[in-house]
Short mmCIF file of C-alpha atoms in Angstrom, two decimals:
data_model
loop_
_atom_site.label_atom_id
_atom_site.label_comp_id
_atom_site.label_asym_id
_atom_site.label_seq_id
_atom_site.Cartn_x
_atom_site.Cartn_y
_atom_site.Cartn_z
CA MET N 120 164.62 -61.26 -260.83
CA ARG N 121 164.83 -58.62 -258.11
CA ASP N 122 163.22 -56.09 -260.48
CA LYS N 123 160.10 -58.29 -260.67
CA LEU N 124 160.03 -58.82 -256.91
CA ASP N 125 160.89 -55.39 -255.54
CA GLY N 126 161.06 -52.95 -258.44
CA ALA N 127 163.72 -51.51 -260.73
CA ASP N 128 165.50 -49.65 -257.91
CA ALA N 129 166.38 -52.87 -256.08
CA ARG N 130 170.13 -53.36 -255.61
CA LEU N 131 172.14 -56.32 -254.29
CA ALA N 132 173.54 -54.21 -251.44
CA ASP N 133 169.98 -53.97 -250.10
CA TYR N 134 169.79 -57.75 -249.64
CA PHE N 135 173.22 -59.08 -248.69
CA ASP N 136 174.72 -58.44 -245.24
CA LYS N 137 178.17 -58.93 -246.73
CA ILE N 138 179.63 -58.97 -250.24
CA SER N 139 183.10 -60.37 -250.83
CA GLY N 140 185.49 -60.65 -253.75
CA THR N 141 189.14 -60.94 -254.64
CA SER N 142 191.03 -59.89 -257.77
CA THR N 143 188.40 -58.98 -260.39
CA GLY N 144 185.76 -59.98 -257.82
CA SER N 145 186.89 -57.06 -255.67
CA LEU N 146 185.96 -54.66 -258.47
CA VAL N 147 182.50 -56.22 -258.66
CA THR N 148 182.20 -56.02 -254.86
CA ALA N 149 183.13 -52.33 -254.86
CA MET N 150 180.80 -51.46 -257.72
CA LEU N 151 177.88 -53.15 -255.94
CA ALA N 152 178.58 -51.67 -252.50
CA ALA N 153 180.18 -48.23 -253.04
CA PRO N 154 177.79 -45.26 -252.83
CA ASN N 155 177.06 -42.82 -255.64
CA LYS N 156 176.15 -39.16 -255.10
CA GLN N 157 172.60 -40.20 -254.17
CA ASN N 158 173.98 -42.65 -251.58
CA ARG N 159 172.78 -45.61 -253.62
CA PRO N 160 175.02 -48.36 -255.03
CA LEU N 161 177.35 -47.15 -257.76
CA PHE N 162 176.32 -49.92 -260.16
CA ALA N 163 173.30 -52.12 -260.66
CA ALA N 164 174.31 -55.75 -261.19
CA LYS N 165 173.00 -55.66 -264.77
CA ASP N 166 175.41 -52.82 -265.65
CA ILE N 167 178.60 -54.63 -264.67
CA ASN N 168 178.82 -56.62 -267.91
CA ASP N 169 178.92 -53.37 -269.89
CA PHE N 170 181.71 -52.05 -267.65
CA TYR N 171 183.88 -55.06 -268.45
CA LEU N 172 183.02 -55.12 -272.16
CA GLU N 173 183.98 -51.48 -272.46
CA ASN N 174 187.10 -51.40 -270.27
CA CYS N 175 188.77 -54.83 -270.42
CA PRO N 176 190.31 -54.22 -273.87
CA LYS N 177 191.99 -51.11 -272.43
CA ILE N 178 193.10 -52.87 -269.23
CA PHE N 179 194.56 -55.78 -271.22
CA PRO N 180 195.52 -54.32 -274.63
CA GLN N 181 196.09 -57.08 -277.15
CA ASP N 182 199.13 -57.37 -279.40
CA SER N 183 197.98 -58.78 -282.75
CA SER N 184 201.38 -58.71 -284.42
CA PRO N 185 202.99 -61.95 -285.72
CA PHE N 186 205.60 -61.67 -282.96
CA ALA N 187 203.12 -61.21 -280.10
CA SER N 188 204.04 -64.45 -278.30
CA ALA N 189 207.74 -63.63 -278.28
CA ALA N 190 207.05 -60.06 -277.17
CA ASN N 191 204.85 -61.28 -274.30
CA LEU N 192 207.56 -63.69 -273.17
CA VAL N 193 210.10 -60.86 -273.06
CA LYS N 194 207.63 -58.71 -271.09
CA THR N 195 207.08 -61.52 -268.58
CA LEU N 196 210.83 -61.87 -268.07
CA ARG N 197 211.37 -58.14 -267.58
CA GLY N 198 208.31 -57.33 -265.49
CA PRO N 199 204.51 -57.54 -265.47
CA LYS N 200 202.84 -58.13 -268.81
CA TYR N 201 200.68 -54.98 -268.43
CA ASP N 202 201.53 -51.65 -266.81
CA GLY N 203 198.14 -51.35 -265.08
CA LYS N 204 197.86 -47.61 -265.82
CA PHE N 205 194.40 -47.75 -267.35
CA LEU N 206 193.12 -50.09 -264.63
CA HIS N 207 194.39 -47.71 -261.97
CA SER N 208 192.82 -44.68 -263.64
CA ILE N 209 189.38 -46.22 -264.25
CA VAL N 210 189.16 -47.66 -260.73
CA LYS N 211 190.14 -44.31 -259.19
CA GLU N 212 187.68 -42.50 -261.45
CA LYS N 213 184.75 -44.75 -260.51
CA LEU N 214 185.47 -45.11 -256.78
CA GLY N 215 186.87 -41.62 -256.12
CA ASN N 216 187.69 -40.95 -252.47
CA THR N 217 185.34 -43.59 -251.06
CA GLN N 218 186.89 -45.37 -248.09
CA LEU N 219 186.24 -48.86 -246.81
CA HIS N 220 183.92 -47.73 -243.99
CA GLN N 221 181.62 -45.88 -246.42
CA THR N 222 180.23 -48.89 -248.29
CA LEU N 223 176.46 -49.37 -248.24
CA THR N 224 176.72 -52.93 -246.97
CA ASN N 225 179.55 -54.81 -245.30
CA ILE N 226 182.32 -56.07 -247.57
CA VAL N 227 185.43 -58.23 -247.22
CA ILE N 228 188.30 -58.15 -249.71
CA PRO N 229 191.34 -60.42 -249.18
CA THR N 230 194.73 -59.25 -250.43
CA PHE N 231 198.30 -60.46 -249.92
CA ASP N 232 201.05 -58.24 -248.52
CA ILE N 233 204.39 -59.33 -249.99
CA LYS N 234 206.42 -57.24 -247.52
CA ARG N 235 204.88 -59.08 -244.56
CA LEU N 236 204.37 -62.33 -246.51
CA GLN N 237 200.87 -62.71 -245.13
CA PRO N 238 197.27 -62.10 -246.14
CA THR N 239 195.74 -58.71 -245.38
CA ILE N 240 191.96 -58.75 -245.18
CA PHE N 241 190.06 -55.51 -245.64
CA SER N 242 186.75 -55.90 -243.82
CA THR N 243 184.22 -53.28 -242.85
CA TYR N 244 183.60 -55.21 -239.66
CA ASN N 245 187.21 -54.61 -238.58
CA VAL N 246 187.57 -50.92 -239.44
CA LYS N 247 186.73 -49.67 -235.95
CA LYS N 248 189.05 -52.18 -234.31
CA ASN N 249 191.83 -51.64 -236.87
CA PRO N 250 191.43 -48.13 -238.39
CA SER N 251 194.69 -48.45 -240.35
CA THR N 252 192.77 -50.70 -242.79
CA ASP N 253 190.27 -47.95 -243.62
CA ALA N 254 191.90 -47.40 -247.00
CA LEU N 255 190.49 -46.00 -250.21
CA LEU N 256 188.43 -48.64 -252.00
CA SER N 257 190.38 -47.83 -255.15
CA ASP N 258 193.70 -48.74 -253.49
CA ILE N 259 192.25 -51.96 -252.08
CA CYS N 260 190.85 -53.03 -255.46
CA ILE N 261 194.04 -52.15 -257.36
CA GLY N 262 196.08 -54.09 -254.79
CA THR N 263 194.02 -57.27 -254.85
CA SER N 264 193.83 -57.19 -258.66
CA ALA N 265 197.62 -57.20 -259.07
CA ALA N 266 197.94 -60.74 -260.39
CA PRO N 267 201.60 -61.85 -260.38
CA THR N 268 203.26 -61.60 -263.84
CA TYR N 269 200.20 -59.76 -265.24
CA LEU N 270 199.91 -56.50 -263.27
CA PRO N 271 202.32 -54.60 -260.99
CA ALA N 272 202.17 -54.90 -257.21
CA HIS N 273 200.52 -51.89 -255.57
CA TYR N 274 201.93 -49.71 -252.78
CA PHE N 275 199.97 -47.22 -250.70
CA GLU N 276 199.80 -45.84 -247.18
CA THR N 277 197.06 -45.10 -244.67
CA LYS N 278 197.04 -42.96 -241.55
CA ASP N 279 194.98 -43.84 -238.47
CA PRO N 280 193.29 -41.21 -236.22
CA SER N 281 196.43 -40.93 -234.08
CA GLY N 282 198.51 -40.08 -237.15
CA LYS N 283 200.34 -43.41 -237.32
CA VAL N 284 201.22 -44.37 -240.90
CA ARG N 285 200.88 -47.93 -242.20
CA ASP N 286 202.24 -49.07 -245.54
CA PHE N 287 200.76 -51.77 -247.77
CA ASN N 288 202.60 -53.74 -250.47
CA LEU N 289 199.86 -55.73 -252.13
CA ILE N 290 199.34 -58.34 -254.81
CA ASP N 291 196.38 -60.43 -255.95
CA GLY N 292 194.33 -61.68 -253.01
CA GLY N 293 193.77 -64.91 -254.94
CA VAL N 294 197.21 -65.97 -253.73
CA ALA N 295 195.63 -66.42 -250.29
CA ALA N 296 191.92 -66.81 -251.02
CA ASN N 297 190.98 -67.26 -254.66
CA ASN N 298 187.50 -68.12 -253.39
CA PRO N 299 186.89 -65.67 -250.52
CA THR N 300 183.61 -67.26 -249.42
CA LEU N 301 185.11 -68.93 -246.36
CA VAL N 302 186.85 -65.70 -245.33
CA ALA N 303 183.55 -63.82 -245.61
CA ILE N 304 181.69 -66.41 -243.51
CA SER N 305 184.39 -66.26 -240.84
CA GLU N 306 184.24 -62.47 -240.73
CA VAL N 307 180.46 -62.51 -240.28
CA SER N 308 180.69 -65.19 -237.57
CA LYS N 309 183.23 -63.14 -235.62
CA ALA N 310 181.18 -59.96 -235.96
CA ILE N 311 177.99 -61.65 -234.73
CA ASN N 312 179.73 -63.09 -231.68
CA ARG N 313 181.58 -59.85 -230.96
CA GLU N 314 178.86 -57.28 -231.58
CA GLY N 315 175.51 -59.01 -231.82
CA PRO N 316 172.99 -59.56 -229.02
CA ASP N 317 173.17 -62.78 -227.01
CA SER N 318 170.24 -64.24 -228.91
CA TYR N 319 172.29 -64.06 -232.13
CA ARG N 320 175.48 -65.67 -230.77
CA MET N 321 176.60 -68.73 -232.71
CA ASN N 322 179.22 -71.46 -232.80
CA PRO N 323 182.08 -70.85 -235.27
CA MET N 324 180.90 -73.73 -237.51
CA GLU N 325 177.19 -72.99 -237.33
CA TYR N 326 176.98 -72.31 -241.08
CA GLY N 327 173.38 -73.45 -241.34
CA ARG N 328 172.27 -69.95 -240.36
CA PHE N 329 173.88 -68.45 -243.46
CA LEU N 330 172.54 -68.04 -246.96
CA VAL N 331 175.53 -68.02 -249.32
CA LEU N 332 175.85 -67.29 -253.04
CA SER N 333 179.31 -67.94 -254.52
CA LEU N 334 180.04 -66.91 -258.13
CA GLY N 335 183.14 -68.32 -259.85
CA THR N 336 184.96 -66.88 -262.85
CA GLY N 337 185.24 -70.19 -264.71
CA THR N 338 188.05 -72.70 -265.19
CA ALA N 339 189.45 -74.78 -268.05
CA LYS N 340 187.92 -78.18 -268.79
CA SER N 341 189.96 -81.22 -267.76
CA GLU N 342 191.75 -81.83 -271.05
CA GLU N 343 192.75 -78.16 -271.20
CA LYS N 344 194.73 -78.37 -267.96
CA TYR N 345 198.33 -79.50 -267.56
CA GLU N 346 199.89 -82.96 -267.64
CA ALA N 347 202.80 -84.24 -265.55
CA GLU N 348 204.67 -85.45 -268.64
CA GLU N 349 204.67 -81.91 -269.98
CA ALA N 350 205.26 -80.15 -266.63
CA ALA N 351 208.17 -82.45 -265.77
CA LYS N 352 210.20 -80.67 -268.44
CA TRP N 353 209.42 -77.16 -267.25
CA GLY N 354 211.91 -74.84 -265.65
CA LEU N 355 211.06 -71.38 -264.37
CA LEU N 356 209.90 -70.15 -267.77
CA GLY N 357 207.64 -73.15 -268.26
CA TRP N 358 205.87 -72.58 -264.96
CA LEU N 359 205.44 -68.89 -265.78
CA THR N 360 204.30 -69.07 -269.41
CA SER N 361 202.10 -71.52 -271.28
CA ASP N 362 199.99 -70.21 -274.15
CA HIS N 363 197.43 -67.83 -272.60
CA SER N 364 198.04 -68.71 -268.94
CA THR N 365 200.54 -68.83 -266.10
CA PRO N 366 200.60 -72.43 -264.81
CA LEU N 367 202.09 -71.60 -261.41
CA VAL N 368 199.35 -69.04 -260.71
CA ASP N 369 196.66 -71.38 -262.08
CA VAL N 370 197.76 -74.22 -259.80
CA PHE N 371 197.67 -72.42 -256.47
CA THR N 372 194.56 -70.37 -257.20
CA GLN N 373 192.56 -73.37 -258.41
CA ALA N 374 193.65 -75.47 -255.44
CA SER N 375 192.55 -72.73 -253.06
CA ALA N 376 189.15 -72.33 -254.74
CA ASP N 377 188.34 -76.05 -254.87
CA MET N 378 189.32 -76.67 -251.25
CA VAL N 379 187.09 -73.81 -250.08
CA ASP N 380 184.13 -75.16 -252.06
CA PHE N 381 184.77 -78.68 -250.73
CA HIS N 382 184.95 -77.48 -247.12
CA ILE N 383 181.87 -75.26 -247.25
CA SER N 384 179.68 -77.73 -249.14
CA THR N 385 180.68 -80.54 -246.76
CA VAL N 386 179.78 -78.48 -243.67
CA PHE N 387 176.46 -77.33 -245.13
CA GLN N 388 175.60 -80.94 -246.00
CA ALA N 389 176.47 -82.06 -242.46
CA LEU N 390 174.11 -79.42 -241.10
CA ASN N 391 171.32 -80.47 -243.49
CA SER N 392 171.47 -76.97 -244.99
CA GLU N 393 172.90 -77.78 -248.41
CA GLU N 394 170.38 -75.55 -250.17
CA ASN N 395 171.71 -72.56 -248.21
CA TYR N 396 174.95 -72.68 -250.23
CA LEU N 397 174.75 -72.01 -253.96
CA LEU N 398 177.94 -72.12 -256.03
CA ILE N 399 177.75 -71.16 -259.69
CA GLN N 400 180.89 -72.11 -261.60
CA ASP N 401 181.82 -73.32 -265.09
CA ASP N 402 184.70 -75.79 -265.47
CA THR N 403 184.27 -76.41 -269.21
CA LEU N 404 186.07 -73.37 -270.65
CA THR N 405 188.43 -74.03 -273.55
CA GLY N 406 191.11 -72.09 -275.38
CA THR N 407 191.05 -68.32 -274.92
CA LEU N 408 187.82 -68.55 -272.91
CA SER N 409 189.86 -69.88 -269.97
CA SER N 410 192.56 -67.20 -270.28
CA VAL N 411 193.16 -64.44 -267.75
CA ASP N 412 193.75 -61.62 -270.21
CA VAL N 413 192.55 -62.28 -273.77
CA ALA N 414 190.29 -59.23 -273.88
CA THR N 415 189.31 -59.14 -277.54
CA LYS N 416 185.75 -58.09 -278.37
CA GLU N 417 185.04 -61.58 -279.70
CA ASN N 418 186.33 -63.36 -276.60
CA LEU N 419 184.49 -61.07 -274.19
CA GLU N 420 181.21 -61.54 -276.06
CA ASN N 421 181.77 -65.31 -276.03
CA LEU N 422 182.26 -65.15 -272.25
CA VAL N 423 178.92 -63.35 -271.92
CA ARG N 424 177.30 -66.23 -273.83
CA VAL N 425 179.04 -68.74 -271.55
CA GLY N 426 177.47 -66.98 -268.58
CA GLU N 427 174.03 -67.06 -270.16
CA GLU N 428 174.37 -70.78 -270.97
CA LEU N 429 175.59 -71.47 -267.43
CA LEU N 430 172.17 -70.42 -266.12
CA LYS N 431 170.62 -73.39 -267.92
CA LYS N 432 173.07 -75.91 -266.45
CA PRO N 433 172.30 -77.90 -263.27
CA VAL N 434 173.55 -76.83 -259.85
CA SER N 435 176.90 -78.62 -259.41
CA ARG N 436 179.75 -79.29 -256.97
CA VAL N 437 183.37 -80.22 -257.61
CA ASN N 438 184.32 -83.87 -257.16
CA LEU N 439 187.84 -83.69 -255.71
CA ALA N 440 188.59 -87.21 -256.95
CA THR N 441 188.06 -86.21 -260.58
CA GLY N 442 188.32 -82.40 -260.46
CA VAL N 443 185.04 -82.22 -262.39
CA PHE N 444 181.87 -80.40 -261.39
CA GLU N 445 178.97 -82.82 -261.08
CA PRO N 446 175.22 -82.09 -260.76
CA ILE N 447 173.85 -82.39 -257.23
CA ASN N 448 170.16 -82.09 -258.11
CA LYS N 449 167.84 -81.45 -261.05
CA MET N 450 167.53 -77.73 -260.39
CA THR N 451 169.22 -75.39 -262.87
CA ASN N 452 171.37 -72.47 -261.76
CA GLU N 453 168.68 -70.09 -262.99
CA GLU N 454 165.99 -71.84 -260.96
CA ALA N 455 168.25 -71.84 -257.89
CA LEU N 456 168.90 -68.11 -258.30
CA ARG N 457 165.18 -67.38 -258.56
CA LYS N 458 164.57 -69.34 -255.38
CA LEU N 459 167.39 -67.45 -253.66
CA ALA N 460 166.00 -64.11 -254.83
CA LYS N 461 162.63 -64.89 -253.27
CA LEU N 462 164.26 -65.83 -249.97
CA LEU N 463 166.32 -62.64 -249.95
CA SER N 464 163.30 -60.50 -250.77
CA ARG N 465 161.25 -62.09 -248.02
CA GLU N 466 164.06 -61.61 -245.48
CA LYS N 467 164.45 -57.97 -246.48
CA HIS N 468 160.74 -57.28 -245.98
CA LEU N 469 160.73 -59.09 -242.62
CA ARG N 470 163.63 -56.95 -241.41
CA GLU N 471 161.93 -53.77 -242.59
CA ALA N 472 158.74 -54.76 -240.80
CA LYS N 473 160.64 -55.48 -237.55
CA SER N 474 162.46 -52.17 -237.86
CA ALA N 475 159.17 -50.31 -238.35
CA VAL N 476 157.68 -51.95 -235.27
CA GLY N 477 160.79 -51.13 -233.25
CA ASN N 478 160.55 -47.47 -234.21
#
């Protein structure tokens, strides 16, 4: 879409004031915002699918033996299911020595520090105020991708200009903000009020001035989720292992994501700015499609098809009473994205024109 509007060299970092992601979303965020040797974004959006298709089978190697389920259970009891070595190496290879402050647009990546038992948010807006957070992007992404029971927690240190060392003990940011949209909006609001001119100052809840695109990773359809009759019998092992998922992780991450969507959509509706918030999510995944780590070639290609089919579905919102996404208008996700692309392109050209006049 952007290619048709602004040419093949157009990149998402040229249009969004802030890009945010947690867990696998942090990798996407970094790939879209980190600079290459030409000081342009490391990846075009269209190239990210190929990155996952090529590397996911190595990040989550599959055991096809008849005893795979038993072996995975033993792994879960002893430690994380995967050692994370390939993930660490590919992330470090792609992101190199790029630090948080070097991204081409502002980013926010939530993580969770298990030593402090509190969220740690890496935000380009806060680097000057809190230089100890100016970590390598690779360390940030590895930390926030460390999903409990799947990948090992990540430790690293930073040193601020005065030489003071800070340590980080991080796991998946989805523990705190599985949908980081609200965190990103809050960070932008604070930055505008702290650094922007008086004419740009805004109330903390003045969301109508934002244009927000939120992309989900998909969830299981209703009948694929868990039932109380089954869960009532679970002990620790039951909550940690169930076919291709970890129920305990699923529960708190899904609750976090749905509550964020509910809050944001409600506020945008109240401000008569509902069209300024576009969420694209699929809640109809079944079987291995809804798994965290089934990275077979077949499953990954099926996920690509799910994404393509999602474009043809209507724009939807979660109904908290039923847990089901329901259409909110007749516009498809593809049509909504095209409309958004035009708005972003127009805003970019307006800013460039103002900048040219100012110079």
